[in-house]
Every structure is written in structure tokens, then in C-alpha cells.
């Protein structure tokens, strides 16, 4: 079985400060991991993905995430938040091999203050 | 626009009625997924197709739900005898997956269902 836990339901930062959105996963096999962003009234968009290549993954809009197998984590970071980053962020795990059923976390709402 | 499209965008129906939603994936994509998303939750997997074959169904998908993807192109999701608990956003996503490698999914805008 696989699962994903987003440790914070809300994260509040000031514009220009770093962002950290935490994700822990559980998977019996080597997983593929993704972060998606959902802006209000817009469709889900892929930020970045990890599929067993480099453990530090760079995505769009300055986001990156590091796969840490020993900690079963895949935290999303950004050095400096912009107002436009305010959105809902979802961590997703997919077990490699066999079925390809994605499991989404509950989401973290990122609030950016001016 | 060559993205994933869904129709209708909003549907209001009375309890007990049947509803059908349509999803048109990106044309070269061979995988198509359906999800349900309720307020404050992440999308929950319902089912997926590889070309026209329905390969997986979630235990969340009761007998009132059925999905098809004739000819491996568009897909429909039907809910029979709707219940108030079916009120949610229904999302469709497509991807191109080859040699067992899972690639990113492209999501449609969703169909918001309200059952009164």
C-alpha cells in the first residue's frame, strides 16, 4: 500500500521569504513522486517530478524538491515567495511497477502576505 | 487549445437522477484518469484507462458509477441514481505512458456536480 502525508494543512509566509511545504510518503516499492499546484478556479498543474534520477529536482517557477529515501520525504521549497505562489499544493506518490494509481495528499494551502 | 477538456463544467441535478460527464484528453495520450475531489481534500482516484481498456477501479467507485472510453479517445463517467454525497468536483486527467514509465498527468478544469 502507498500513502502520502502532507504535514501542514496551511503554511503562511511573507513575500520574499523562503517556502517549505512538507511531504512524507509510504510506498512498498520505489516510488515516483510529484508536486502539483492548484490555483483558485484553475486546473491542477505539475510543478515537478521525481522518477529515480537526480534526488534534487527542479521545477517551474523556482520550486525544487529533494527526495530523501532515508526519511521517506519529498519536501517542496522555494527560496523567495511571490504573491502569485498563493495556491493549494498537492504531493502525489505513485508506486513504480504494477498498477499506476496515484495517491494524492490532502493538500497544503500556501498563503503569502505582502 | 489542445489541453484536456471536460463537459459540462457545472451540473446541478436532483437526487435520484442520472448524470453523465465527458472528458476529451490530449489526442496522443494513451492513459486517462478520473478523480473525485471534495472541498479541502486532494483528488481521489476513481478509475483509469489505458487506451480503451479500463485497468483499475477504486473501491470508492460504487456500482452506481460507470466509465467508458470507446475507441481509446474521449471518456464518459456516468453516475446513476445520484446521492447528495456524490456532490464533488470530478476531474479528468490524461498522460502518455510508455514502457511502464509514469509520466505527468495533464488535468482538465473539472466538472462540478451539485446534487440537491
PDB file of C-alpha atoms in Angstrom:
ATOM      1  CA  UNK A   1       0.000   0.000   0.000  1.00  0.00           C
ATOM      2  CA  UNK A   2       1.118   3.538  -0.560  1.00  0.00           C
ATOM      3  CA  UNK A   3       0.213   6.739   1.214  1.00  0.00           C
ATOM      4  CA  UNK A   4       1.272  10.343   1.364  1.00  0.00           C
ATOM      5  CA  UNK A   5       1.100  12.775   4.274  1.00  0.00           C
ATOM      6  CA  UNK A   6       1.302  16.494   3.886  1.00  0.00           C
ATOM      7  CA  UNK A   7       2.304  17.635   7.318  1.00  0.00           C
ATOM      8  CA  UNK A   8       0.761  21.118   7.199  1.00  0.00           C
ATOM      9  CA  UNK A   9      -2.723  21.995   6.032  1.00  0.00           C
ATOM     10  CA  UNK A  10      -1.777  25.692   5.850  1.00  0.00           C
ATOM     11  CA  UNK A  11       1.554  27.494   5.525  1.00  0.00           C
ATOM     12  CA  UNK A  12       1.739  31.249   5.831  1.00  0.00           C
ATOM     13  CA  UNK A  13       4.785  33.235   4.687  1.00  0.00           C
ATOM     14  CA  UNK A  14       5.674  36.794   3.850  1.00  0.00           C
ATOM     15  CA  UNK A  15       6.550  37.733   0.297  1.00  0.00           C
ATOM     16  CA  UNK A  16      10.267  37.340  -0.294  1.00  0.00           C
ATOM     17  CA  UNK A  17      10.782  34.738   2.450  1.00  0.00           C
ATOM     18  CA  UNK A  18      11.515  31.037   1.912  1.00  0.00           C
ATOM     19  CA  UNK A  19       8.782  28.460   1.421  1.00  0.00           C
ATOM     20  CA  UNK A  20       8.816  24.918   2.822  1.00  0.00           C
ATOM     21  CA  UNK A  21       5.920  22.537   2.192  1.00  0.00           C
ATOM     22  CA  UNK A  22       6.443  19.146   3.779  1.00  0.00           C
ATOM     23  CA  UNK A  23       5.515  15.763   2.364  1.00  0.00           C
ATOM     24  CA  UNK A  24       6.204  12.274   3.703  1.00  0.00           C
ATOM     25  CA  UNK A  25       5.335   9.169   1.757  1.00  0.00           C
ATOM     26  CA  UNK A  26       4.974   5.479   2.317  1.00  0.00           C
ATOM     27  CA  UNK A  27       5.444   3.044  -0.520  1.00  0.00           C
ATOM     28  CA  UNK A  28       6.384  -0.595  -0.754  1.00  0.00           C
ATOM     29  CA  UNK A  29       8.289  -0.041  -3.956  1.00  0.00           C
ATOM     30  CA  UNK A  30      10.476   2.640  -5.446  1.00  0.00           C
ATOM     31  CA  UNK A  31       8.010   5.461  -5.895  1.00  0.00           C
ATOM     32  CA  UNK A  32       7.546   8.209  -8.407  1.00  0.00           C
ATOM     33  CA  UNK A  33       6.774  11.464  -6.616  1.00  0.00           C
ATOM     34  CA  UNK A  34       5.179  14.646  -7.878  1.00  0.00           C
ATOM     35  CA  UNK A  35       4.116  18.046  -6.680  1.00  0.00           C
ATOM     36  CA  UNK A  36       1.089  19.689  -8.264  1.00  0.00           C
ATOM     37  CA  UNK A  37      -0.277  23.179  -7.742  1.00  0.00           C
ATOM     38  CA  UNK A  38      -3.912  24.232  -7.944  1.00  0.00           C
ATOM     39  CA  UNK A  39      -4.722  27.911  -8.222  1.00  0.00           C
ATOM     40  CA  UNK A  40      -8.282  29.010  -7.463  1.00  0.00           C
ATOM     41  CA  UNK A  41     -10.636  28.112 -10.300  1.00  0.00           C
ATOM     42  CA  UNK A  42      -7.803  26.618 -12.346  1.00  0.00           C
ATOM     43  CA  UNK A  43      -6.792  23.085 -13.166  1.00  0.00           C
ATOM     44  CA  UNK A  44      -4.007  21.180 -11.447  1.00  0.00           C
ATOM     45  CA  UNK A  45      -0.585  21.883 -12.894  1.00  0.00           C
ATOM     46  CA  UNK A  46       2.596  19.860 -12.476  1.00  0.00           C
ATOM     47  CA  UNK A  47       5.363  21.658 -10.576  1.00  0.00           C
ATOM     48  CA  UNK A  48       7.988  18.924 -10.615  1.00  0.00           C
ATOM     49  CA  UNK A  49       8.504  15.169 -10.541  1.00  0.00           C
ATOM     50  CA  UNK A  50      10.978  12.633  -9.178  1.00  0.00           C
ATOM     51  CA  UNK A  51      11.357   9.352 -11.032  1.00  0.00           C
ATOM     52  CA  UNK A  52      14.567   7.784  -9.676  1.00  0.00           C
ATOM     53  CA  UNK A  53      17.021  10.087 -11.376  1.00  0.00           C
ATOM     54  CA  UNK A  54      18.629  13.007  -9.505  1.00  0.00           C
ATOM     55  CA  UNK A  55      17.387  13.312  -5.928  1.00  0.00           C
ATOM     56  CA  UNK A  56      17.216  17.112  -6.136  1.00  0.00           C
ATOM     57  CA  UNK A  57      14.526  18.012  -8.606  1.00  0.00           C
ATOM     58  CA  UNK A  58      14.000  21.460 -10.055  1.00  0.00           C
ATOM     59  CA  UNK A  59      10.584  22.530 -11.198  1.00  0.00           C
ATOM     60  CA  UNK A  60       8.806  25.501 -12.609  1.00  0.00           C
ATOM     61  CA  UNK A  61       8.581  28.949 -11.025  1.00  0.00           C
ATOM     62  CA  UNK A  62      11.701  28.452  -8.898  1.00  0.00           C
ATOM     63  CA  UNK A  63      10.410  25.486  -6.896  1.00  0.00           C
ATOM     64  CA  UNK A  64      12.512  22.458  -6.104  1.00  0.00           C
ATOM     65  CA  UNK A  65      12.182  19.314  -4.033  1.00  0.00           C
ATOM     66  CA  UNK A  66      14.615  16.813  -2.608  1.00  0.00           C
ATOM     67  CA  UNK A  67      13.921  13.089  -2.458  1.00  0.00           C
ATOM     68  CA  UNK A  68      15.269  11.635   0.795  1.00  0.00           C
ATOM     69  CA  UNK A  69      14.761   7.907   0.874  1.00  0.00           C
ATOM     70  CA  UNK A  70      16.067   7.505   4.430  1.00  0.00           C
ATOM     71  CA  UNK A  71      13.493   9.998   5.684  1.00  0.00           C
ATOM     72  CA  UNK A  72      10.780   9.000   3.176  1.00  0.00           C
ATOM     73  CA  UNK A  73      10.321  12.684   2.461  1.00  0.00           C
ATOM     74  CA  UNK A  74       9.879  14.850  -0.595  1.00  0.00           C
ATOM     75  CA  UNK A  75       9.633  18.404   0.715  1.00  0.00           C
ATOM     76  CA  UNK A  76       8.959  21.310  -1.639  1.00  0.00           C
ATOM     77  CA  UNK A  77      10.959  24.507  -1.263  1.00  0.00           C
ATOM     78  CA  UNK A  78      11.363  27.888  -2.861  1.00  0.00           C
ATOM     79  CA  UNK A  79      13.945  30.495  -1.796  1.00  0.00           C
ATOM     80  CA  UNK A  80      11.658  33.509  -2.104  1.00  0.00           C
ATOM     81  CA  UNK A  81       7.883  33.521  -2.141  1.00  0.00           C
ATOM     82  CA  UNK A  82       5.864  35.616  -4.581  1.00  0.00           C
ATOM     83  CA  UNK A  83       2.279  36.687  -4.134  1.00  0.00           C
ATOM     84  CA  UNK A  84       1.413  34.608  -7.208  1.00  0.00           C
ATOM     85  CA  UNK A  85       2.543  31.446  -5.367  1.00  0.00           C
ATOM     86  CA  UNK A  86      -0.556  31.544  -3.175  1.00  0.00           C
ATOM     87  CA  UNK A  87      -2.383  28.329  -4.054  1.00  0.00           C
ATOM     88  CA  UNK A  88      -3.083  24.760  -2.949  1.00  0.00           C
ATOM     89  CA  UNK A  89      -0.188  22.327  -3.305  1.00  0.00           C
ATOM     90  CA  UNK A  90      -0.513  18.563  -3.550  1.00  0.00           C
ATOM     91  CA  UNK A  91       2.129  15.910  -3.083  1.00  0.00           C
ATOM     92  CA  UNK A  92       1.496  12.739  -5.098  1.00  0.00           C
ATOM     93  CA  UNK A  93       3.030   9.269  -4.887  1.00  0.00           C
ATOM     94  CA  UNK A  94       2.837   6.524  -7.472  1.00  0.00           C
ATOM     95  CA  UNK A  95       4.198   3.075  -6.928  1.00  0.00           C
ATOM     96  CA  UNK A  96       6.587   2.005  -9.658  1.00  0.00           C
ATOM     97  CA  UNK A  97       5.690  -1.278 -11.283  1.00  0.00           C
ATOM     98  CA  UNK A  98       2.294  -2.919 -11.333  1.00  0.00           C
ATOM     99  CA  UNK A  99      -0.670  -0.583 -11.178  1.00  0.00           C
ATOM    100  CA  UNK A 100      -0.261   3.133 -11.745  1.00  0.00           C
ATOM    101  CA  UNK A 101      -2.701   4.544  -9.244  1.00  0.00           C
ATOM    102  CA  UNK A 102      -1.679   7.968  -7.953  1.00  0.00           C
ATOM    103  CA  UNK A 103      -2.293   8.810  -4.321  1.00  0.00           C
ATOM    104  CA  UNK A 104      -2.697  12.496  -3.549  1.00  0.00           C
ATOM    105  CA  UNK A 105      -2.034  14.148  -0.220  1.00  0.00           C
ATOM    106  CA  UNK A 106      -4.733  16.280   1.365  1.00  0.00           C
ATOM    107  CA  UNK A 107      -3.047  19.444   0.187  1.00  0.00           C
ATOM    108  CA  UNK A 108      -1.266  22.397   1.759  1.00  0.00           C
ATOM    109  CA  UNK A 109      -2.673  25.860   1.322  1.00  0.00           C
ATOM    110  CA  UNK A 110       0.128  28.389   0.844  1.00  0.00           C
ATOM    111  CA  UNK A 111      -0.753  31.890   1.980  1.00  0.00           C
ATOM    112  CA  UNK A 112       1.599  34.711   1.003  1.00  0.00           C
ATOM    113  CA  UNK A 113       1.405  38.008   2.863  1.00  0.00           C
ATOM    114  CA  UNK A 114       2.649  41.263   1.301  1.00  0.00           C
TER     115      UNK A 114
ATOM    116  CA  UNK B   1      -6.413  24.916 -27.046  1.00  0.00           C
ATOM    117  CA  UNK B   2      -5.100  21.351 -27.096  1.00  0.00           C
ATOM    118  CA  UNK B   3      -5.430  20.629 -23.388  1.00  0.00           C
ATOM    119  CA  UNK B   4      -7.810  18.292 -21.594  1.00  0.00           C
ATOM    120  CA  UNK B   5     -11.412  19.430 -21.808  1.00  0.00           C
ATOM    121  CA  UNK B   6     -14.409  18.427 -19.729  1.00  0.00           C
ATOM    122  CA  UNK B   7     -18.077  18.938 -20.299  1.00  0.00           C
ATOM    123  CA  UNK B   8     -20.165  20.210 -18.669  1.00  0.00           C
ATOM    124  CA  UNK B   9     -18.258  22.477 -16.303  1.00  0.00           C
ATOM    125  CA  UNK B  10     -21.134  22.577 -13.849  1.00  0.00           C
ATOM    126  CA  UNK B  11     -24.066  20.239 -13.309  1.00  0.00           C
ATOM    127  CA  UNK B  12     -26.904  20.609 -10.837  1.00  0.00           C
ATOM    128  CA  UNK B  13     -29.182  17.621 -10.536  1.00  0.00           C
ATOM    129  CA  UNK B  14     -31.814  16.271  -8.213  1.00  0.00           C
ATOM    130  CA  UNK B  15     -31.196  13.261  -6.047  1.00  0.00           C
ATOM    131  CA  UNK B  16     -32.012  10.070  -7.895  1.00  0.00           C
ATOM    132  CA  UNK B  17     -31.283  11.396 -11.369  1.00  0.00           C
ATOM    133  CA  UNK B  18     -28.572  10.046 -13.643  1.00  0.00           C
ATOM    134  CA  UNK B  19     -25.749  12.265 -14.886  1.00  0.00           C
ATOM    135  CA  UNK B  20     -23.033  11.772 -17.481  1.00  0.00           C
ATOM    136  CA  UNK B  21     -19.793  13.688 -17.815  1.00  0.00           C
ATOM    137  CA  UNK B  22     -17.455  13.769 -20.781  1.00  0.00           C
ATOM    138  CA  UNK B  23     -13.690  14.116 -20.930  1.00  0.00           C
ATOM    139  CA  UNK B  24     -11.637  14.750 -24.049  1.00  0.00           C
ATOM    140  CA  UNK B  25      -7.958  14.019 -23.379  1.00  0.00           C
ATOM    141  CA  UNK B  26      -4.947  15.325 -25.219  1.00  0.00           C
ATOM    142  CA  UNK B  27      -5.121  13.465 -28.505  1.00  0.00           C
ATOM    143  CA  UNK B  28      -1.874  11.455 -28.364  1.00  0.00           C
ATOM    144  CA  UNK B  29      -2.319  10.434 -24.717  1.00  0.00           C
ATOM    145  CA  UNK B  30      -2.997   6.782 -24.094  1.00  0.00           C
ATOM    146  CA  UNK B  31      -3.925   6.975 -20.412  1.00  0.00           C
ATOM    147  CA  UNK B  32      -6.984   8.650 -18.997  1.00  0.00           C
ATOM    148  CA  UNK B  33      -7.835   9.029 -15.326  1.00  0.00           C
ATOM    149  CA  UNK B  34     -10.936  10.054 -13.415  1.00  0.00           C
ATOM    150  CA  UNK B  35     -10.761  11.571  -9.941  1.00  0.00           C
ATOM    151  CA  UNK B  36     -13.189  12.999  -7.437  1.00  0.00           C
ATOM    152  CA  UNK B  37     -12.260  15.989  -5.303  1.00  0.00           C
ATOM    153  CA  UNK B  38     -14.272  17.320  -2.393  1.00  0.00           C
ATOM    154  CA  UNK B  39     -13.684  20.580  -0.555  1.00  0.00           C
ATOM    155  CA  UNK B  40     -10.485  20.592   1.438  1.00  0.00           C
ATOM    156  CA  UNK B  41      -9.278  17.249   0.105  1.00  0.00           C
ATOM    157  CA  UNK B  42      -6.880  16.093  -2.544  1.00  0.00           C
ATOM    158  CA  UNK B  43      -8.183  14.335  -5.641  1.00  0.00           C
ATOM    159  CA  UNK B  44      -9.200  10.723  -5.028  1.00  0.00           C
ATOM    160  CA  UNK B  45      -8.539   8.211  -7.748  1.00  0.00           C
ATOM    161  CA  UNK B  46     -11.658   6.612  -9.258  1.00  0.00           C
ATOM    162  CA  UNK B  47     -10.544   4.722 -12.349  1.00  0.00           C
ATOM    163  CA  UNK B  48      -8.157   4.755 -15.260  1.00  0.00           C
ATOM    164  CA  UNK B  49      -7.926   3.561 -18.841  1.00  0.00           C
ATOM    165  CA  UNK B  50      -5.021   2.533 -20.962  1.00  0.00           C
ATOM    166  CA  UNK B  51      -6.334   3.153 -24.456  1.00  0.00           C
ATOM    167  CA  UNK B  52      -9.854   1.660 -24.344  1.00  0.00           C
ATOM    168  CA  UNK B  53      -9.161  -0.843 -21.556  1.00  0.00           C
ATOM    169  CA  UNK B  54     -10.281   0.054 -18.040  1.00  0.00           C
ATOM    170  CA  UNK B  55      -7.374  -1.247 -15.971  1.00  0.00           C
ATOM    171  CA  UNK B  56      -8.133  -0.176 -12.423  1.00  0.00           C
ATOM    172  CA  UNK B  57     -11.172   0.843 -10.420  1.00  0.00           C
ATOM    173  CA  UNK B  58     -11.107   2.260  -6.929  1.00  0.00           C
ATOM    174  CA  UNK B  59     -13.134   0.666  -4.190  1.00  0.00           C
ATOM    175  CA  UNK B  60     -14.664   4.133  -3.879  1.00  0.00           C
ATOM    176  CA  UNK B  61     -16.389   3.529  -7.201  1.00  0.00           C
ATOM    177  CA  UNK B  62     -19.733   2.033  -6.290  1.00  0.00           C
ATOM    178  CA  UNK B  63     -21.933   0.115  -8.700  1.00  0.00           C
ATOM    179  CA  UNK B  64     -23.739   3.355  -9.483  1.00  0.00           C
ATOM    180  CA  UNK B  65     -20.627   4.666 -11.235  1.00  0.00           C
ATOM    181  CA  UNK B  66     -19.537   3.516 -14.652  1.00  0.00           C
ATOM    182  CA  UNK B  67     -16.910   4.795 -17.020  1.00  0.00           C
ATOM    183  CA  UNK B  68     -16.175   4.074 -20.648  1.00  0.00           C
ATOM    184  CA  UNK B  69     -13.570   5.036 -23.163  1.00  0.00           C
ATOM    185  CA  UNK B  70     -14.727   3.744 -26.524  1.00  0.00           C
ATOM    186  CA  UNK B  71     -12.015   3.620 -29.180  1.00  0.00           C
ATOM    187  CA  UNK B  72      -9.480   4.921 -26.698  1.00  0.00           C
ATOM    188  CA  UNK B  73     -10.351   8.554 -27.288  1.00  0.00           C
ATOM    189  CA  UNK B  74     -12.858  10.506 -25.162  1.00  0.00           C
ATOM    190  CA  UNK B  75     -14.279   9.062 -21.963  1.00  0.00           C
ATOM    191  CA  UNK B  76     -17.585   9.305 -20.167  1.00  0.00           C
ATOM    192  CA  UNK B  77     -18.334   8.919 -16.482  1.00  0.00           C
ATOM    193  CA  UNK B  78     -21.916   8.121 -15.580  1.00  0.00           C
ATOM    194  CA  UNK B  79     -23.428   8.273 -12.124  1.00  0.00           C
ATOM    195  CA  UNK B  80     -26.775   6.586 -11.722  1.00  0.00           C
ATOM    196  CA  UNK B  81     -29.322   7.399  -9.005  1.00  0.00           C
ATOM    197  CA  UNK B  82     -27.264  10.310  -7.718  1.00  0.00           C
ATOM    198  CA  UNK B  83     -26.996  10.915  -3.980  1.00  0.00           C
ATOM    199  CA  UNK B  84     -26.108  14.092  -2.120  1.00  0.00           C
ATOM    200  CA  UNK B  85     -22.788  12.539  -1.198  1.00  0.00           C
ATOM    201  CA  UNK B  86     -21.873  12.480  -4.876  1.00  0.00           C
ATOM    202  CA  UNK B  87     -21.588  16.269  -4.865  1.00  0.00           C
ATOM    203  CA  UNK B  88     -17.975  16.990  -5.730  1.00  0.00           C
ATOM    204  CA  UNK B  89     -15.621  18.145  -8.444  1.00  0.00           C
ATOM    205  CA  UNK B  90     -14.933  15.375 -10.960  1.00  0.00           C
ATOM    206  CA  UNK B  91     -11.544  15.690 -12.579  1.00  0.00           C
ATOM    207  CA  UNK B  92     -10.189  14.053 -15.675  1.00  0.00           C
ATOM    208  CA  UNK B  93      -6.510  13.761 -16.497  1.00  0.00           C
ATOM    209  CA  UNK B  94      -4.543  12.239 -19.337  1.00  0.00           C
ATOM    210  CA  UNK B  95      -0.963  11.199 -19.852  1.00  0.00           C
ATOM    211  CA  UNK B  96       1.272   9.427 -22.326  1.00  0.00           C
ATOM    212  CA  UNK B  97       2.950   6.477 -20.675  1.00  0.00           C
ATOM    213  CA  UNK B  98       5.306   4.109 -22.386  1.00  0.00           C
ATOM    214  CA  UNK B  99       7.475   1.200 -21.332  1.00  0.00           C
ATOM    215  CA  UNK B 100       5.957   1.234 -17.845  1.00  0.00           C
ATOM    216  CA  UNK B 101       7.212   4.703 -17.085  1.00  0.00           C
ATOM    217  CA  UNK B 102       4.745   7.015 -15.429  1.00  0.00           C
ATOM    218  CA  UNK B 103       4.717  10.497 -16.879  1.00  0.00           C
ATOM    219  CA  UNK B 104       2.980  13.630 -15.751  1.00  0.00           C
ATOM    220  CA  UNK B 105      -0.756  13.926 -15.952  1.00  0.00           C
ATOM    221  CA  UNK B 106      -2.474  16.877 -17.582  1.00  0.00           C
ATOM    222  CA  UNK B 107      -5.674  17.812 -15.822  1.00  0.00           C
ATOM    223  CA  UNK B 108      -8.887  19.209 -17.177  1.00  0.00           C
ATOM    224  CA  UNK B 109     -10.796  22.008 -15.450  1.00  0.00           C
ATOM    225  CA  UNK B 110     -13.238  19.601 -13.842  1.00  0.00           C
ATOM    226  CA  UNK B 111     -16.992  19.176 -13.707  1.00  0.00           C
ATOM    227  CA  UNK B 112     -18.594  20.434 -10.524  1.00  0.00           C
ATOM    228  CA  UNK B 113     -21.595  18.304  -9.586  1.00  0.00           C
ATOM    229  CA  UNK B 114     -24.192  19.511  -7.114  1.00  0.00           C
ATOM    230  CA  UNK B 115     -26.892  17.069  -6.079  1.00  0.00           C
ATOM    231  CA  UNK B 116     -29.893  18.718  -4.435  1.00  0.00           C
TER     232      UNK B 116
END
